[in-house]
Amino acid sequence: MTPEEFRLYGHQIIDWIADYRKTLAQERVMSMVKPGAISKQLPSLPPNEAEDFQQILSDLQEIILPGITHWNHPSFFAYFPSNATLVSVLGELFSAGLGVQGMSWQTSPAATELEEVVMNWLREMVGLSKNFVGVIQDTASTATLVALLSARERTTNYGQNHGGLQTETSPLVVYTSEQSHSSVTKAALLAGFGKDNVRLIETDSELALRLDLLEKAIQEDISAGLKPCAVVGTVGTTNSAAVDPIAGLAKLAKEYNLWLHVDAAMAGSAMLLPEYRVMWEGVELADSVLFNPHKWLGVAFDCTAYFVQDSQHLIRVMSTNPAYLQTNVDNEVNNYRDWGIQLGRRFRALKLWFLIREQGVLGLQARIRRDLENTKWLKEQIEATSRWEIVAPVLFQTICVRHIPSTDMSEADLAHHNLAWAKAINESGKAYLTPSIVKGKQIVRVSIGVEATTRTEVEQLWQLMQEMINTNKKPPIY
Ligand SMILES: Cc1ncc(COP(=O)(O)O)c(C=O)c1O
């Protein structure tokens, strides 16, 4: 494609995206295509001859779009908000257009230095102290893996430089709550701890990790000759947005010499509001903290902010430094290839920079406050209406709710009923929710926070919920 062709089609595509966002509310939220429906319309072999780009765009419209679930739809209340604000989409475009590989300072000094600046901005925005230094990782899953690798290496005094875990005399143990995200267990497995050495600690009635059970587990492990290594606390769990007692975790971490990693993937954005910072009190004592600007904050996926207290330790764990990557300024600069797993790095700082400047901190705070207000409004409606139950504390923007048609219904029938109305809403195309299970109860999660979601859509959702409880549809298999 020549620059002139790029100009031609690029303008068309920008127009297309602008129209798409403008009219998105008219689309069905969830894609209803059946498995295989998209791939069967596409040739199984790549084209030998060049194809007309206009034809490719037309196929995008006809074949691909029906298979898209619209995450930026104002009535998207499923999973979590994954806001791709348009200004951050422009940041993505710039990043791809520049085609930068930001592995080292020298491979594009601005990519590194802008990342340093925006990570300092973000640190200030969420109220972390200057003891923390930030770096962008692709996802929370990767950042948690990096954290557990760092924990492993601290406990083993850099065992990776010798025999690794294979020569440790005692197995190392990781602790987290049974409500933590699956990425925590996955990271522990990938970091070599082994499933036998991952303790999923029970939670209390608020779905927060129980410190008494954590301490008991640590002591039992020590008595059994195991070596406690790391604890991962969550601020805003995926299922119900519950909060672990971070200050309590920090105290135990200090006492038993554990690495404390805080996963605030979703709720970290709420820390832009000073009044919410009490929720992660103690975070200053964590060794590492992550949150996902690619969720609620509005940076187009992917962008995880990862903060550590000891960047020298991170670099020691992550760096390889072969001759072909060395430069004569290495002692003066940050080479972010040494701050994570990947070598090649996209210029993600651009989209963060665009978003923060275009919105201003006050603009971002206002949107997050709006979403929290909308959540509070819906919570109050549900609480004021008989036969509806909120099953978990509503601390941020997630509501776990179920409808109880009659008190003598069995849990199985209740599950059937709640899955049925959620399915009816999702299939109506008018909104999209995620069913889940909290403490053995079938619930439906309402996650508020898409940039385009206003009070109107939240009101419409509540109306729809009350209509759809009368559905007779069969429950889905999720
Ligand atoms: C609390 C929490 N941690 C981690 C993740 C994983 O995020 P990512 O997709 O960035 O790996 C999620 C995703 O929903 C989450 O809610």
PDB file of N, CA and C and ligand atoms in Angstrom, residues 79-80 138-144 179-184 234-239 263-267 290 292 294-295 301-304 445, ligand 1:
ATOM      1  N   TYR A  79     -18.842  -8.728  31.644  1.00  0.00           N
ATOM      2  CA  TYR A  79     -17.442  -8.815  32.096  1.00  0.00           C
ATOM      3  C   TYR A  79     -16.966  -7.569  32.849  1.00  0.00           C
ATOM      4  N   PHE A  80     -16.319  -6.643  32.110  1.00  0.00           N
ATOM      5  CA  PHE A  80     -15.790  -5.404  32.706  1.00  0.00           C
ATOM      6  C   PHE A  80     -15.746  -4.386  31.577  1.00  0.00           C
ATOM      7  N   ASP A 138       1.842  -5.684  28.939  1.00  0.00           N
ATOM      8  CA  ASP A 138       0.684  -5.806  28.040  1.00  0.00           C
ATOM      9  C   ASP A 138      -0.605  -6.036  28.810  1.00  0.00           C
ATOM     10  N   THR A 139      -0.623  -7.014  29.697  1.00  0.00           N
ATOM     11  CA  THR A 139      -1.855  -7.348  30.412  1.00  0.00           C
ATOM     12  C   THR A 139      -1.561  -7.589  31.893  1.00  0.00           C
ATOM     13  N   ALA A 140      -2.631  -7.660  32.667  1.00  0.00           N
ATOM     14  CA  ALA A 140      -2.492  -7.974  34.092  1.00  0.00           C
ATOM     15  C   ALA A 140      -1.925  -9.375  34.262  1.00  0.00           C
ATOM     16  N   SER A 141      -2.307 -10.281  33.382  1.00  0.00           N
ATOM     17  CA  SER A 141      -1.805 -11.663  33.484  1.00  0.00           C
ATOM     18  C   SER A 141      -0.283 -11.669  33.412  1.00  0.00           C
ATOM     19  N   THR A 142       0.262 -10.907  32.481  1.00  0.00           N
ATOM     20  CA  THR A 142       1.720 -10.849  32.339  1.00  0.00           C
ATOM     21  C   THR A 142       2.349 -10.170  33.555  1.00  0.00           C
ATOM     22  N   ALA A 143       1.728  -9.087  34.008  1.00  0.00           N
ATOM     23  CA  ALA A 143       2.298  -8.359  35.149  1.00  0.00           C
ATOM     24  C   ALA A 143       2.321  -9.253  36.394  1.00  0.00           C
ATOM     25  N   THR A 144       1.284 -10.051  36.579  1.00  0.00           N
ATOM     26  CA  THR A 144       1.268 -10.938  37.748  1.00  0.00           C
ATOM     27  C   THR A 144       2.321 -12.028  37.597  1.00  0.00           C
ATOM     28  N   GLN A 179     -11.137 -16.069  45.537  1.00  0.00           N
ATOM     29  CA  GLN A 179     -11.852 -15.160  44.638  1.00  0.00           C
ATOM     30  C   GLN A 179     -10.892 -14.462  43.666  1.00  0.00           C
ATOM     31  N   SER A 180      -9.599 -14.711  43.786  1.00  0.00           N
ATOM     32  CA  SER A 180      -8.671 -13.979  42.914  1.00  0.00           C
ATOM     33  C   SER A 180      -8.832 -14.452  41.475  1.00  0.00           C
ATOM     34  N   HIS A 181      -8.331 -13.639  40.568  1.00  0.00           N
ATOM     35  CA  HIS A 181      -8.484 -13.944  39.148  1.00  0.00           C
ATOM     36  C   HIS A 181      -7.671 -15.181  38.768  1.00  0.00           C
ATOM     37  N   SER A 182      -8.162 -15.907  37.788  1.00  0.00           N
ATOM     38  CA  SER A 182      -7.482 -17.141  37.371  1.00  0.00           C
ATOM     39  C   SER A 182      -6.046 -16.874  36.913  1.00  0.00           C
ATOM     40  N   SER A 183      -5.760 -15.612  36.546  1.00  0.00           N
ATOM     41  CA  SER A 183      -4.401 -15.295  36.090  1.00  0.00           C
ATOM     42  C   SER A 183      -3.379 -15.468  37.219  1.00  0.00           C
ATOM     43  N   VAL A 184      -3.837 -15.412  38.471  1.00  0.00           N
ATOM     44  CA  VAL A 184      -2.884 -15.550  39.582  1.00  0.00           C
ATOM     45  C   VAL A 184      -2.401 -17.004  39.663  1.00  0.00           C
ATOM     46  N   THR A 234      -6.199  -8.878  46.081  1.00  0.00           N
ATOM     47  CA  THR A 234      -6.948  -8.248  44.986  1.00  0.00           C
ATOM     48  C   THR A 234      -7.757  -7.074  45.514  1.00  0.00           C
ATOM     49  N   VAL A 235      -7.720  -5.987  44.763  1.00  0.00           N
ATOM     50  CA  VAL A 235      -8.585  -4.840  45.055  1.00  0.00           C
ATOM     51  C   VAL A 235      -9.567  -4.776  43.893  1.00  0.00           C
ATOM     52  N   GLY A 236     -10.752  -5.303  44.119  1.00  0.00           N
ATOM     53  CA  GLY A 236     -11.745  -5.373  43.045  1.00  0.00           C
ATOM     54  C   GLY A 236     -11.670  -6.705  42.319  1.00  0.00           C
ATOM     55  N   THR A 237     -12.173  -7.763  42.976  1.00  0.00           N
ATOM     56  CA  THR A 237     -12.099  -9.080  42.329  1.00  0.00           C
ATOM     57  C   THR A 237     -12.990  -9.114  41.087  1.00  0.00           C
ATOM     58  N   THR A 238     -12.685 -10.042  40.213  1.00  0.00           N
ATOM     59  CA  THR A 238     -13.396 -10.103  38.937  1.00  0.00           C
ATOM     60  C   THR A 238     -14.874 -10.430  39.146  1.00  0.00           C
ATOM     61  N   ASN A 239     -15.128 -11.377  40.008  1.00  0.00           N
ATOM     62  CA  ASN A 239     -16.499 -11.842  40.188  1.00  0.00           C
ATOM     63  C   ASN A 239     -17.404 -10.777  40.790  1.00  0.00           C
ATOM     64  N   ASP A 263      -3.261  -6.908  42.951  1.00  0.00           N
ATOM     65  CA  ASP A 263      -3.926  -6.913  41.639  1.00  0.00           C
ATOM     66  C   ASP A 263      -5.162  -6.019  41.736  1.00  0.00           C
ATOM     67  N   ALA A 264      -5.042  -4.819  41.161  1.00  0.00           N
ATOM     68  CA  ALA A 264      -6.185  -3.888  41.147  1.00  0.00           C
ATOM     69  C   ALA A 264      -6.569  -3.632  39.692  1.00  0.00           C
ATOM     70  N   ALA A 265      -6.564  -4.724  38.907  1.00  0.00           N
ATOM     71  CA  ALA A 265      -6.738  -4.602  37.451  1.00  0.00           C
ATOM     72  C   ALA A 265      -7.930  -3.712  37.105  1.00  0.00           C
ATOM     73  N   MET A 266      -9.058  -4.031  37.666  1.00  0.00           N
ATOM     74  CA  MET A 266     -10.285  -3.311  37.330  1.00  0.00           C
ATOM     75  C   MET A 266     -10.441  -2.059  38.194  1.00  0.00           C
ATOM     76  N   ALA A 267     -10.341  -2.238  39.512  1.00  0.00           N
ATOM     77  CA  ALA A 267     -10.708  -1.155  40.434  1.00  0.00           C
ATOM     78  C   ALA A 267      -9.613  -0.109  40.597  1.00  0.00           C
ATOM     79  N   LEU A 290      -0.520  -3.675  40.307  1.00  0.00           N
ATOM     80  CA  LEU A 290      -0.905  -3.462  38.902  1.00  0.00           C
ATOM     81  C   LEU A 290      -2.312  -2.914  38.824  1.00  0.00           C
ATOM     82  N   ASN A 292      -5.191  -1.878  35.335  1.00  0.00           N
ATOM     83  CA  ASN A 292      -5.364  -1.929  33.885  1.00  0.00           C
ATOM     84  C   ASN A 292      -6.017  -0.656  33.342  1.00  0.00           C
ATOM     85  N   HIS A 294      -6.450  -0.270  30.507  1.00  0.00           N
ATOM     86  CA  HIS A 294      -7.243  -0.753  29.360  1.00  0.00           C
ATOM     87  C   HIS A 294      -8.622  -1.263  29.782  1.00  0.00           C
ATOM     88  N   LYS A 295      -8.943  -1.115  31.038  1.00  0.00           N
ATOM     89  CA  LYS A 295     -10.310  -1.471  31.426  1.00  0.00           C
ATOM     90  C   LYS A 295     -11.128  -0.182  31.545  1.00  0.00           C
ATOM     91  N   PHE A 301      -7.292  -1.400  24.537  1.00  0.00           N
ATOM     92  CA  PHE A 301      -6.523  -2.591  24.882  1.00  0.00           C
ATOM     93  C   PHE A 301      -5.302  -2.700  23.962  1.00  0.00           C
ATOM     94  N   ASP A 302      -4.103  -2.998  24.465  1.00  0.00           N
ATOM     95  CA  ASP A 302      -3.789  -3.439  25.792  1.00  0.00           C
ATOM     96  C   ASP A 302      -2.843  -2.468  26.488  1.00  0.00           C
ATOM     97  N   CYS A 303      -2.974  -2.374  27.808  1.00  0.00           N
ATOM     98  CA  CYS A 303      -2.117  -1.463  28.564  1.00  0.00           C
ATOM     99  C   CYS A 303      -2.288  -1.724  30.063  1.00  0.00           C
ATOM    100  N   THR A 304      -1.317  -2.364  30.650  1.00  0.00           N
ATOM    101  CA  THR A 304      -1.339  -2.601  32.100  1.00  0.00           C
ATOM    102  C   THR A 304      -0.234  -1.784  32.764  1.00  0.00           C
ATOM    103  N   ARG A 445     -24.064 -10.744  36.931  1.00  0.00           N
ATOM    104  CA  ARG A 445     -23.222  -9.569  37.192  1.00  0.00           C
ATOM    105  C   ARG A 445     -23.628  -8.415  36.298  1.00  0.00           C
TER     106      ARG A 445
HETATM  107  C1  LIG B   1      -8.869  -8.671  39.009  1.00  0.00           C
HETATM  108  C2  LIG B   1      -8.373  -9.088  37.648  1.00  0.00           C
HETATM  109  N1  LIG B   1      -7.104  -9.471  37.508  1.00  0.00           N
HETATM  110  C3  LIG B   1      -6.609  -9.840  36.323  1.00  0.00           C
HETATM  111  C4  LIG B   1      -7.395  -9.834  35.184  1.00  0.00           C
HETATM  112  C5  LIG B   1      -6.786 -10.260  33.877  1.00  0.00           C
HETATM  113  O1  LIG B   1      -6.598  -9.132  33.077  1.00  0.00           O
HETATM  114  P1  LIG B   1      -5.781  -9.191  31.713  1.00  0.00           P
HETATM  115  O2  LIG B   1      -6.767  -9.513  30.647  1.00  0.00           O
HETATM  116  O3  LIG B   1      -5.214  -7.799  31.573  1.00  0.00           O
HETATM  117  O4  LIG B   1      -4.720 -10.215  31.831  1.00  0.00           O
HETATM  118  C6  LIG B   1      -8.719  -9.430  35.268  1.00  0.00           C
HETATM  119  C7  LIG B   1      -9.586  -9.427  34.076  1.00  0.00           C
HETATM  120  O5  LIG B   1     -10.768  -9.318  34.121  1.00  0.00           O
HETATM  121  C8  LIG B   1      -9.225  -9.039  36.531  1.00  0.00           C
HETATM  122  O6  LIG B   1     -10.491  -8.657  36.685  1.00  0.00           O
END
